[in-house]
Structure formats: C-alpha cells, structure tokens
Coordinates of C-alpha atoms in Angstrom, one line a residue:
V1 CA 106.8 94.0 38.0
K2 CA 107.3 96.0 41.2
P3 CA 109.9 94.3 43.4
A4 CA 108.5 95.7 46.6
D5 CA 105.1 94.2 45.9
V6 CA 106.6 90.8 44.9
L7 CA 108.8 90.7 48.1
S8 CA 105.8 91.7 50.3
A9 CA 103.7 88.9 48.8
V10 CA 106.5 86.3 49.2
R11 CA 107.0 87.4 52.8
Q12 CA 103.3 87.1 53.6
K13 CA 103.2 83.6 52.1
T14 CA 106.3 82.6 54.1
Y15 CA 104.6 83.6 57.4
Q16 CA 101.5 81.7 56.5
H17 CA 103.3 78.6 55.3
Y18 CA 105.6 78.2 58.4
A19 CA 103.3 79.6 61.1
R20 CA 102.4 77.0 63.7
P21 CA 99.4 76.8 64.1
G22 CA 98.7 78.1 60.6
F23 CA 95.3 79.6 61.4
L24 CA 97.0 82.4 63.5
A25 CA 98.8 83.8 60.4
K26 CA 95.6 83.6 58.4
L27 CA 93.7 85.3 61.3
L28 CA 96.1 88.2 61.1
S29 CA 96.3 88.5 57.4
K30 CA 92.6 89.0 56.6
P31 CA 90.7 92.2 57.5
A32 CA 87.4 90.3 57.9
L33 CA 89.0 88.3 60.7
L34 CA 90.3 91.3 62.7
P35 CA 87.4 91.2 65.2
V36 CA 88.3 87.6 66.0
A37 CA 92.0 88.5 66.4
L38 CA 90.9 91.3 68.9
A39 CA 88.3 89.2 70.7
I40 CA 90.9 86.5 71.7
P41 CA 93.0 88.8 73.9
V42 CA 89.9 90.6 75.2
L43 CA 88.3 87.3 76.4
V44 CA 91.6 85.9 77.7
I45 CA 92.4 89.0 79.8
I46 CA 88.8 89.1 81.1
A47 CA 89.2 85.4 82.1
I48 CA 92.5 86.1 83.9
L49 CA 91.0 89.1 85.8
S50 CA 88.0 87.0 86.8
L51 CA 90.3 84.2 88.1
A52 CA 92.2 86.8 90.0
G53 CA 89.0 88.2 91.4
T54 CA 89.8 91.8 90.4
F55 CA 87.5 92.3 87.3
K56 CA 86.1 95.5 88.6
I57 CA 87.1 99.2 88.8
P58 CA 89.0 99.8 92.1
E59 CA 88.1 102.7 94.3
G60 CA 90.6 105.4 95.4
P61 CA 93.7 106.7 93.6
V62 CA 94.7 104.9 90.4
D63 CA 96.5 101.7 91.2
Y64 CA 96.8 99.3 88.3
S65 CA 98.0 96.5 90.5
A66 CA 94.6 96.6 92.3
F67 CA 93.0 96.0 88.9
F68 CA 95.5 93.5 87.5
P69 CA 97.8 92.2 90.3
H70 CA 101.5 92.1 89.3
A71 CA 101.9 88.5 90.1
W72 CA 99.0 87.5 87.8
L73 CA 100.1 90.0 85.1
N74 CA 103.7 89.0 85.0
S75 CA 103.1 85.2 85.2
T76 CA 100.3 84.9 82.7
F77 CA 101.6 87.3 80.1
S78 CA 105.1 85.8 80.3
A79 CA 103.8 82.3 80.0
L80 CA 101.6 83.2 77.0
T81 CA 104.5 85.0 75.3
L82 CA 106.7 82.0 75.8
F83 CA 104.0 79.8 74.4
F84 CA 103.5 81.8 71.2
Y85 CA 107.3 82.1 70.7
G86 CA 107.6 78.4 71.2
L87 CA 105.2 77.9 68.4
A88 CA 107.3 80.3 66.3
A89 CA 110.4 78.3 67.0
W90 CA 108.7 75.2 65.7
G91 CA 108.0 77.0 62.4
L92 CA 111.5 78.4 62.2
G93 CA 112.9 75.0 62.6
K94 CA 111.0 73.9 59.5
F95 CA 112.1 77.1 57.7
W96 CA 115.8 76.2 58.5
K97 CA 115.4 72.7 57.2
D98 CA 113.8 73.9 54.0
M99 CA 116.6 76.4 53.4
K100 CA 119.1 73.6 53.9
A101 CA 117.3 71.4 51.5
Q102 CA 116.9 74.0 48.8
T103 CA 120.4 75.5 49.2
P104 CA 122.7 72.9 50.6
P105 CA 125.8 74.2 52.3
P106 CA 129.1 73.7 50.3
E107 CA 131.4 71.1 51.7
G108 CA 133.2 72.3 54.8
S109 CA 130.7 75.1 55.5
G110 CA 127.6 75.4 57.6
K111 CA 129.3 74.0 60.7
R112 CA 129.7 77.4 62.5
I113 CA 126.8 79.8 62.8
P114 CA 128.2 83.4 63.0
V115 CA 125.7 84.8 65.5
F116 CA 127.7 87.9 66.5
K117 CA 128.4 88.8 62.8
V118 CA 124.6 88.7 62.0
L119 CA 123.8 90.5 65.3
G120 CA 126.3 93.3 64.2
E121 CA 124.5 93.5 60.8
I122 CA 121.1 93.8 62.4
L123 CA 122.2 96.4 65.1
S124 CA 124.1 98.5 62.5
H125 CA 121.3 98.2 59.8
S126 CA 124.2 97.8 57.3
N127 CA 121.9 96.4 54.6
F128 CA 119.6 99.5 54.9
S129 CA 122.4 102.0 54.6
G130 CA 124.1 100.0 51.8
C131 CA 121.0 100.4 49.5
A132 CA 120.4 103.7 47.9
S133 CA 116.6 103.3 47.8
N134 CA 116.5 102.4 51.5
R135 CA 118.6 105.2 52.9
K136 CA 115.6 107.4 53.6
R137 CA 114.0 104.5 55.5
N138 CA 117.2 103.8 57.5
L139 CA 116.6 106.5 60.2
A140 CA 112.9 105.6 60.6
H141 CA 113.7 101.9 61.0
L142 CA 116.5 102.6 63.4
L143 CA 114.2 104.8 65.6
V144 CA 111.5 102.2 65.7
F145 CA 113.9 99.3 66.2
F146 CA 115.9 100.7 69.0
G147 CA 112.8 102.4 70.6
F148 CA 111.1 99.1 70.6
A149 CA 114.2 97.3 72.0
L150 CA 114.5 100.0 74.7
L151 CA 110.9 99.6 75.7
I152 CA 111.4 95.8 76.1
L153 CA 114.4 96.4 78.4
V154 CA 112.3 98.9 80.5
T155 CA 109.5 96.4 80.7
L156 CA 111.9 93.7 82.0
Y157 CA 113.1 96.1 84.6
A158 CA 109.5 97.0 85.6
I159 CA 108.8 93.3 86.1
W160 CA 111.8 93.0 88.3
A161 CA 110.8 96.2 90.2
S162 CA 107.3 94.7 90.8
I163 CA 108.8 91.5 92.2
T164 CA 111.0 93.4 94.6
H165 CA 108.1 95.8 95.6
N166 CA 109.7 98.9 94.1
Y167 CA 106.9 99.6 91.7
P168 CA 105.3 101.8 90.3
L169 CA 108.3 103.8 89.3
P170 CA 108.4 107.6 89.9
I171 CA 108.6 109.8 86.9
T172 CA 112.2 110.7 87.7
N173 CA 113.4 107.1 87.7
P174 CA 116.0 106.6 84.9
F175 CA 114.1 103.6 83.5
K176 CA 110.9 105.6 83.4
L177 CA 112.7 108.4 81.6
A178 CA 114.2 105.8 79.2
G179 CA 110.7 104.4 78.5
N180 CA 109.4 107.9 77.6
L181 CA 112.4 108.5 75.4
A182 CA 111.8 105.2 73.7
S183 CA 108.1 106.2 73.1
L184 CA 109.3 109.5 71.4
M185 CA 111.7 107.5 69.2
I186 CA 108.8 105.2 68.1
Y187 CA 106.5 108.2 67.4
A188 CA 109.2 109.8 65.3
G189 CA 110.0 106.6 63.5
L190 CA 106.4 105.7 62.7
G191 CA 105.8 109.2 61.5
L192 CA 108.6 109.0 59.0
M193 CA 107.5 105.5 57.9
I194 CA 104.0 106.6 57.3
H195 CA 105.1 109.7 55.4
E196 CA 107.5 107.7 53.2
R197 CA 104.9 105.0 52.6
L198 CA 102.4 107.5 51.4
S199 CA 104.7 109.7 49.4
N200 CA 107.1 107.2 47.9
R201 CA 105.1 104.4 46.4
K202 CA 107.7 103.7 43.7
V203 CA 109.9 102.2 46.4
F204 CA 107.2 100.8 48.7
G205 CA 104.7 99.7 46.1
K206 CA 101.1 99.3 47.1
S207 CA 100.8 99.1 50.9
G208 CA 98.6 96.2 52.0
Y209 CA 96.6 95.4 55.0
S210 CA 99.5 93.7 56.9
D211 CA 101.6 96.8 56.4
W212 CA 99.1 99.2 57.9
L213 CA 98.1 96.8 60.6
L214 CA 101.6 96.6 61.9
L215 CA 102.1 100.4 61.9
I216 CA 98.7 101.1 63.5
A217 CA 99.2 98.4 66.1
I218 CA 102.6 99.6 67.2
G219 CA 101.3 103.2 67.2
L220 CA 98.3 102.3 69.4
L221 CA 100.5 100.3 71.7
T222 CA 102.9 103.2 72.2
L223 CA 100.1 105.8 72.5
S224 CA 98.0 103.8 75.0
G225 CA 101.2 103.3 77.1
T226 CA 101.7 107.0 77.2
L227 CA 98.1 107.6 78.1
V228 CA 98.2 104.9 80.8
E229 CA 101.2 106.7 82.4
L230 CA 99.5 110.1 82.3
A231 CA 96.3 108.6 83.7
R232 CA 98.1 107.2 86.7
F233 CA 99.8 110.4 87.6
G234 CA 96.6 112.4 86.8
N235 CA 94.2 110.0 88.5
W236 CA 92.0 110.0 85.4
A237 CA 88.5 108.4 85.8
M238 CA 89.1 106.3 82.6
A239 CA 92.5 105.1 83.7
Y240 CA 91.5 101.4 84.0
H241 CA 89.7 101.4 80.6
L242 CA 92.9 102.8 79.0
Y243 CA 94.9 100.2 80.9
F244 CA 92.7 97.3 79.6
F245 CA 93.1 98.7 76.0
H246 CA 96.8 98.9 76.5
L247 CA 97.0 95.2 77.6
V248 CA 95.1 94.2 74.4
A249 CA 97.6 96.3 72.4
V250 CA 100.5 94.6 74.2
W251 CA 99.0 91.2 73.3
F252 CA 98.4 92.2 69.7
V253 CA 102.0 93.4 69.1
I254 CA 104.1 91.1 71.3
M255 CA 102.2 87.8 71.4
Y256 CA 101.0 87.9 67.8
L257 CA 104.5 89.1 66.6
P258 CA 105.6 85.8 64.9
F259 CA 102.4 85.8 62.9
T260 CA 102.4 89.3 61.5
K261 CA 104.8 91.3 59.3
L262 CA 106.8 92.0 62.5
G263 CA 107.7 88.3 62.3
H264 CA 110.5 89.3 59.9
I265 CA 112.5 89.8 63.1
F266 CA 112.6 86.1 63.4
Y267 CA 112.6 85.0 59.8
R268 CA 115.0 87.5 58.5
T269 CA 117.4 86.8 61.3
T270 CA 117.2 83.0 60.7
A271 CA 117.7 83.5 56.9
L272 CA 120.8 85.7 57.6
L273 CA 122.2 83.1 60.0
Y274 CA 121.9 80.4 57.5
A275 CA 123.2 82.5 54.6
R276 CA 126.3 83.6 56.5
S277 CA 126.9 80.1 57.8
I278 CA 127.3 78.8 54.2
G279 CA 129.4 81.8 53.1
R280 CA 126.6 83.7 51.3
K281 CA 126.7 87.5 51.5

C-alpha cells in the first residue's frame, strides 16, 4: 500500500462527498468533463460582456477596461466568487458536524477554536518541515502558497485602484512590482513541484488527473497574467484574446477552488481547527 495514493484517493472522495452542489466536484474530477468545465466560464463571461455591450475588440491602444469595464468585472466576478465560496461553506459545515460526530470532543474541550494557533501552523508550514519526506517539498509549497497569497493582495489593491480611478498601474508601482515578484515565486514553486512529482514517485505515488489539473491550471493562470501585462505595455494585436483566456483561467482556479485539489486550503484548515480545539496534535 502506498500512503500517498491512499491519502490522495481519500482527499478526492472527501471533496466529492461534501461539495455543494456535488456535480461540480465530479465535473472537475473527470477528464471527459473538462470541456464542460471550461465551457461554463467561457459562456458566462461572454454573457456578461454582451450585457455590458462590450463584446468586441476595441480600437486604439490596448485598454482592457474598454473590453471588460471595471465595474462589470469587479462586481460580477466578486459576486460569483462569493457564491461559490458560500456553497463551499455549506459543505464545510457538514464536514465539521461529521468530524464532531465521529470524534466527539472530550469533556471540557472544543469550546475554544484556536484560530491564531492554526494560522501560525499554516503560515510557517510546520507540518511540512517536521516530516523528513516532505522537506524537499517545503520550499516549493512555500513559494506557491505565498506567491498566490501575494497575488490575491495585489488583486484586491487593483480593484481598489480601479474604483478610485488610479488604474491601470504603471510598471514602477510597488504593487505591480509585487505582482511580478509573486509570479516569479509561483513559476519557481511549480517548477520544483513538477520536478519532484516526476522524479520522486516513491513519495508522491502515482500522480492523477486532479494533481496535474491543479498544477497546469495555476501555471496557465500565472503565465496568461504575465502575457496580458506584456500585451498591454506592448500593444499586442492579440491582447484581448489573451485577456479573455486569462479571465477563464481566473475562474477555473479561483471560483472552482473549493471543488478541486486546491480545496484542501479549506478542508485542511477546517480539520486542523477542529483537531486543535479538542486537543489533538
């Protein structure tokens, strides 16, 4: 028995069991359904652009807001993200109840949830560094984790800048520089992850569809973001096509997050919170 394969299978079954609605987890776990998973964001984005009246290639210098107005982009994508994460919270609530039923808290425990303790464990990646077989993965995971977190912060600032009419950001803006640094961190982390996954199968076991889907999706999201930035500064003819592809990639990684392997951000955190609240290490 290979522990990595067993844990991967259990994790996949967990997502499928607690996902609300369940068909989204199945949609993202079967290669045959990938075209459907891609068609959903494509059609929704086309519908939003049509409602905004901007579903056409603008003339003149590259201006993404002329193609997808900031007000439409920020409002629709924020609302859709909250909708998907609301569904995730529904499933996580059931997950918490089941943990409580299967492993009841000892008397006198479970009343306080140590949020900051768990947050410290996650930020420090202490469980990675404490396991000998995971030490080589620690750096890769840290690069992707903090690169991803930094990109989210930069995105939130970009939304604020667009609301206050201080967007697009110049290349010298500190947040623009931070976004590019975050992209480099993700490229490096993904490269290490892929190398380790291909060269160290004793630890990773057999990599499945969900494993590669996550790595490829994050890679395409980061790469398309870099190309979109270059296309704006270089006034590339294909800038808007790249931008549309990037929006689909954003949907696939961010909005589908609770229903893919990346959903362990939610499930692992929830499990740690419950375990620590009942005194489990």
